PDB file of C-alpha atoms in Angstrom:
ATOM      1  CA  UNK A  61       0.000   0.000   0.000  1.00 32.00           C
ATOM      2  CA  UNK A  62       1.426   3.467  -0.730  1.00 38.00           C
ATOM      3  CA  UNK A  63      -0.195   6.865   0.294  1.00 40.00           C
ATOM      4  CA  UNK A  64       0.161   9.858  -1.747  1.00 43.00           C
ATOM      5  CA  UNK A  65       2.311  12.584  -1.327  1.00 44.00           C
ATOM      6  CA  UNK A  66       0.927  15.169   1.440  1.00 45.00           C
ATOM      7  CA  UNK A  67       2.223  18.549   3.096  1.00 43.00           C
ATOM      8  CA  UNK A  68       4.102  17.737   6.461  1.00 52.00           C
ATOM      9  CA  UNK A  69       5.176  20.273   8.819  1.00 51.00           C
ATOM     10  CA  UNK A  70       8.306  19.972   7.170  1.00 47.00           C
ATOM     11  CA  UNK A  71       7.189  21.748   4.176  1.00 50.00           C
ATOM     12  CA  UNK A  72       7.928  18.973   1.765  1.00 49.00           C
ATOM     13  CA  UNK A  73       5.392  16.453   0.915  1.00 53.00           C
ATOM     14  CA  UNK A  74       6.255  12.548   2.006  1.00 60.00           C
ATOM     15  CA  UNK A  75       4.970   8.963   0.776  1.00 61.00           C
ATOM     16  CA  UNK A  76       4.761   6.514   2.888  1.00 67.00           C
ATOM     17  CA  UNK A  77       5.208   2.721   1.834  1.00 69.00           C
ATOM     18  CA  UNK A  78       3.706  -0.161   3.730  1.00 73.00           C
ATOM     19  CA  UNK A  79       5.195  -2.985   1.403  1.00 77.00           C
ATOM     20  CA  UNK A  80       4.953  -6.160   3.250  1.00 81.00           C
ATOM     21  CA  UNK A  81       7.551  -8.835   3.223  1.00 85.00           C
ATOM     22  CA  UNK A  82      10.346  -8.069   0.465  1.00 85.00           C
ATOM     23  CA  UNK A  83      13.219 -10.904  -0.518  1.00 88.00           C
ATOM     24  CA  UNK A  84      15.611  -7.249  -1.246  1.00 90.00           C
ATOM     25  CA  UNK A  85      15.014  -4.585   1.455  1.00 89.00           C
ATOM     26  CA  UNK A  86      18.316  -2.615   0.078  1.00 91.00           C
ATOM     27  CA  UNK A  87      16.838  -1.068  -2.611  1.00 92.00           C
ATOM     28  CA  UNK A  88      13.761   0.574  -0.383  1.00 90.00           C
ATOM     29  CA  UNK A  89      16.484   1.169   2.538  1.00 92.00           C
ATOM     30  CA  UNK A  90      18.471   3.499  -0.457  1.00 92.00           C
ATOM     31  CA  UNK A  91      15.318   5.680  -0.724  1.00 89.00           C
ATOM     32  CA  UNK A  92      14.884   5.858   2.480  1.00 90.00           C
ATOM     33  CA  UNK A  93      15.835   9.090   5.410  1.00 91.00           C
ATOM     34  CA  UNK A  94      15.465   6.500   7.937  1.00 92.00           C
ATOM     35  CA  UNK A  95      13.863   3.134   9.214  1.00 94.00           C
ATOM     36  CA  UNK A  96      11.090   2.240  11.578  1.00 93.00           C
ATOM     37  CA  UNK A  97      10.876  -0.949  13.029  1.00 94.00           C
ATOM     38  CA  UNK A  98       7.388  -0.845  15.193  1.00 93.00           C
ATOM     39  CA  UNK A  99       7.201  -4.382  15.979  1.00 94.00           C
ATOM     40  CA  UNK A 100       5.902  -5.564  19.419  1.00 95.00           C
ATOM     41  CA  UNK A 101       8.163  -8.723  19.507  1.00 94.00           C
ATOM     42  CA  UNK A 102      11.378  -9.504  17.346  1.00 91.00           C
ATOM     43  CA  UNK A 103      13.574 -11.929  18.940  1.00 88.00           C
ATOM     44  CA  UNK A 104      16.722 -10.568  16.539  1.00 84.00           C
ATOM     45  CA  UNK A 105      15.128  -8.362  13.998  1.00 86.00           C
ATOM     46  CA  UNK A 106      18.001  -8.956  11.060  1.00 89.00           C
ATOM     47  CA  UNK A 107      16.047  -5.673   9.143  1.00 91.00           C
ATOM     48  CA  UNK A 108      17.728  -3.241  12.530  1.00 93.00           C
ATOM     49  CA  UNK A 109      21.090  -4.196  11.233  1.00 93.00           C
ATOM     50  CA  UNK A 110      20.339  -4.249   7.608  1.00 94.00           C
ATOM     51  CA  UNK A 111      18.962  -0.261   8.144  1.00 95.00           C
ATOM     52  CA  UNK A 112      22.134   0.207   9.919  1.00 96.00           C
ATOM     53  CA  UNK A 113      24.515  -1.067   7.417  1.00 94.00           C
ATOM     54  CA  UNK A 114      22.807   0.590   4.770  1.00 95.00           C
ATOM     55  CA  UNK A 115      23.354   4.215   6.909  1.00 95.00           C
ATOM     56  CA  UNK A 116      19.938   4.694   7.575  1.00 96.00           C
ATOM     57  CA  UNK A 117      19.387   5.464  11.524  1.00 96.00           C
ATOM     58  CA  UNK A 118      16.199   3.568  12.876  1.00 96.00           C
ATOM     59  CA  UNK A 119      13.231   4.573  15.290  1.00 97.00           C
ATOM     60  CA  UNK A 120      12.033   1.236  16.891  1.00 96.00           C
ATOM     61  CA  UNK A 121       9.874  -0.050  19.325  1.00 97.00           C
ATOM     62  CA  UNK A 122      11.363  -1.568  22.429  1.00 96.00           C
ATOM     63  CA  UNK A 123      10.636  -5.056  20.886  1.00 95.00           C
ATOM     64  CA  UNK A 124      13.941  -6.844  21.318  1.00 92.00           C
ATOM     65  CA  UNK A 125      17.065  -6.590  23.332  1.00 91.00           C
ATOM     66  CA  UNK A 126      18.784  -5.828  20.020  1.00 91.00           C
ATOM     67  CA  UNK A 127      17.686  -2.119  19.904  1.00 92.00           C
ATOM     68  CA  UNK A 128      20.749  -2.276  21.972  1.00 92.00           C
ATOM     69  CA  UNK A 129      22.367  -1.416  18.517  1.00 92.00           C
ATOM     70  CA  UNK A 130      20.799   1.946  18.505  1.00 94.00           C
ATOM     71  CA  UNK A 131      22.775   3.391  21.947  1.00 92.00           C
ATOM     72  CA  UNK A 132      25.481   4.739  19.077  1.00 90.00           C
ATOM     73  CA  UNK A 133      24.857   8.720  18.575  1.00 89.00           C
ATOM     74  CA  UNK A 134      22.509   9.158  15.710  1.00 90.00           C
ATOM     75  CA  UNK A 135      22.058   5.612  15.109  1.00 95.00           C
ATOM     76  CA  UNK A 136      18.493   6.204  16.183  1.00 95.00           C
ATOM     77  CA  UNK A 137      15.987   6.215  19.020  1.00 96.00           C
ATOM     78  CA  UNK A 138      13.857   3.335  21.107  1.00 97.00           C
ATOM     79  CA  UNK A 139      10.453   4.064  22.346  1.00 97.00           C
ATOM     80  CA  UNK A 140       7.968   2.384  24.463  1.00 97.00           C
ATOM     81  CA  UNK A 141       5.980  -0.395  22.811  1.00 96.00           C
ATOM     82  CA  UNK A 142       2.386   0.762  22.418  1.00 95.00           C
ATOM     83  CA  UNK A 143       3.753   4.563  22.801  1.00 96.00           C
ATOM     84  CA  UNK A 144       2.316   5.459  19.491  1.00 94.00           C
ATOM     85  CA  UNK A 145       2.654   9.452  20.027  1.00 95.00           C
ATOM     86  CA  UNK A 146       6.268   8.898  21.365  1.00 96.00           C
ATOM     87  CA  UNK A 147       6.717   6.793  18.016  1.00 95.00           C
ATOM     88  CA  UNK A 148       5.251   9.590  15.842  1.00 93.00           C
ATOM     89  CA  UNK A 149       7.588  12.053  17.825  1.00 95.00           C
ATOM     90  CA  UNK A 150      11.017   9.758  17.621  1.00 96.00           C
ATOM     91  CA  UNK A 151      10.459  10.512  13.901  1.00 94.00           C
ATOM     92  CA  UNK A 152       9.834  13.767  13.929  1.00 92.00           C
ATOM     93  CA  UNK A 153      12.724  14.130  15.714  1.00 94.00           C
ATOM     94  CA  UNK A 154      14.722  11.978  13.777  1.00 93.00           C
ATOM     95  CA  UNK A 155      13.588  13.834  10.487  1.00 91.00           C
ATOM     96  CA  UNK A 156      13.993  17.503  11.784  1.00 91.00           C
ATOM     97  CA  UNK A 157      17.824  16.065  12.341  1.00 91.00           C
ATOM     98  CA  UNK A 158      20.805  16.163   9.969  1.00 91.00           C
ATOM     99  CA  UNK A 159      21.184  12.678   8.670  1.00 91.00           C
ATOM    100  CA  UNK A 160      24.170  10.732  10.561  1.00 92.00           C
ATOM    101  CA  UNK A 161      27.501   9.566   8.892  1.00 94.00           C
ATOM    102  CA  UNK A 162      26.490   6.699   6.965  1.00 93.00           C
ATOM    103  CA  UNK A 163      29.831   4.816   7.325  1.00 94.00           C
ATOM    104  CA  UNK A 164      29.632   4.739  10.932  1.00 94.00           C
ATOM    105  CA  UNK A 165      25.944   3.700  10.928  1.00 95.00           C
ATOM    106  CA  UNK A 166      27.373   0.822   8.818  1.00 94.00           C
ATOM    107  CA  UNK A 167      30.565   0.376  10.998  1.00 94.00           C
ATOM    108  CA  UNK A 168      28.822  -0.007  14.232  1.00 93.00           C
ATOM    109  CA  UNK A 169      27.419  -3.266  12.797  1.00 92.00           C
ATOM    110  CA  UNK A 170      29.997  -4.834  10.847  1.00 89.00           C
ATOM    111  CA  UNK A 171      30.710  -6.914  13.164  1.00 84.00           C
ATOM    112  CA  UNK A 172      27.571  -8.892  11.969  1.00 82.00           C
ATOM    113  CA  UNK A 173      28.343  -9.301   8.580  1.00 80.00           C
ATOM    114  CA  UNK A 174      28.145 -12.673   7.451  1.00 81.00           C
ATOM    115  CA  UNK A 175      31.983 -12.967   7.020  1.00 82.00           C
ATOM    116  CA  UNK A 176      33.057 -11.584  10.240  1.00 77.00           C
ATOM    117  CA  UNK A 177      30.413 -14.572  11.718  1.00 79.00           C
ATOM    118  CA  UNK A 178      31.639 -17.340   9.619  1.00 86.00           C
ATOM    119  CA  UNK A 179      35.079 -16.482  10.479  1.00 87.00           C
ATOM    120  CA  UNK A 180      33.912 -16.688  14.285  1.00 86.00           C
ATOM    121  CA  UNK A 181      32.049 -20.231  13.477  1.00 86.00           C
ATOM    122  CA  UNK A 182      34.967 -21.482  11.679  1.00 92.00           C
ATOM    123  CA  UNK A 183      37.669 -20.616  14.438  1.00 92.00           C
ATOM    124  CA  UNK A 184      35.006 -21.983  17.120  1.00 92.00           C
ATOM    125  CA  UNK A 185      34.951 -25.434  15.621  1.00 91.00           C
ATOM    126  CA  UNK A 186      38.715 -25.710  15.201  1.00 93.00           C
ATOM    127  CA  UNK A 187      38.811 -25.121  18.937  1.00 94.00           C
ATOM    128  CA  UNK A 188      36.050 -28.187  19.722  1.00 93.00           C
ATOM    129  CA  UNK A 189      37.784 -30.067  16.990  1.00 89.00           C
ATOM    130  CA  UNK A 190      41.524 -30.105  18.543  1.00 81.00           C
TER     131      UNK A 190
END
């Protein structure tokens, strides 16, 4: 579902996707100023560090210990679940912001790239195996 554009109090008109489930999210994460994640459970919501790799800073819901990821300056903001005007605010203030350094957005999570894990797997099992 997509709205069409409207005025915001920003001046500039916005749309608003609500796409579903999408194999790709890096193409919408390009377009996007920044990410909301307004779950009320996500036991390790893969999409938080995808947003942050891709640079974008994230408002989310205080769904999962992993918003953990978001105590980095500018990385984004965590508000109550079911706190639906503090939500709406958390963007506004995230919006009325300059954007963040993209490369340290994407730094703070390197860490889970899928390399830097297999390398951890791989050293793990040479441990159990000697």
């Amino acid at each position: 579902m997509r709205s069409g554009a409207r005025p915001t109090r920003w001046g500039s008109p916005t749309v608003s996707s609500l796409a579903g489930y999408v194999a790709d999210i890096r193409p919408w994460l390009d377009t996007a100023r920044l990410f909301v994640l307004a779950s009320d459970f996500e036991g390790y919501p893969a999409v938080l560090v995808e947003a942050l790799a891709a640079g974008r800073p994230v408002v989310a819901t205080d769904c999962t210990p992993a918003t953990r990821l978001l105590d980095l300056a500018g990385a984004g903001s965590v508000v109550a679940l079911g706190n639906t005007a503090a939500l709406a605010e958390a963007i506004a203030r995230m919006l009325d912001q300059s954007p963040p350094d993209p490369g340290q957005l994407a730094a703070s999570v390197a860490h889970h790239r899928i390399g830097a894990v297999a390398e951890a797997y791989l050293d793990l099992f040479a441990v159990v195996r000697a």
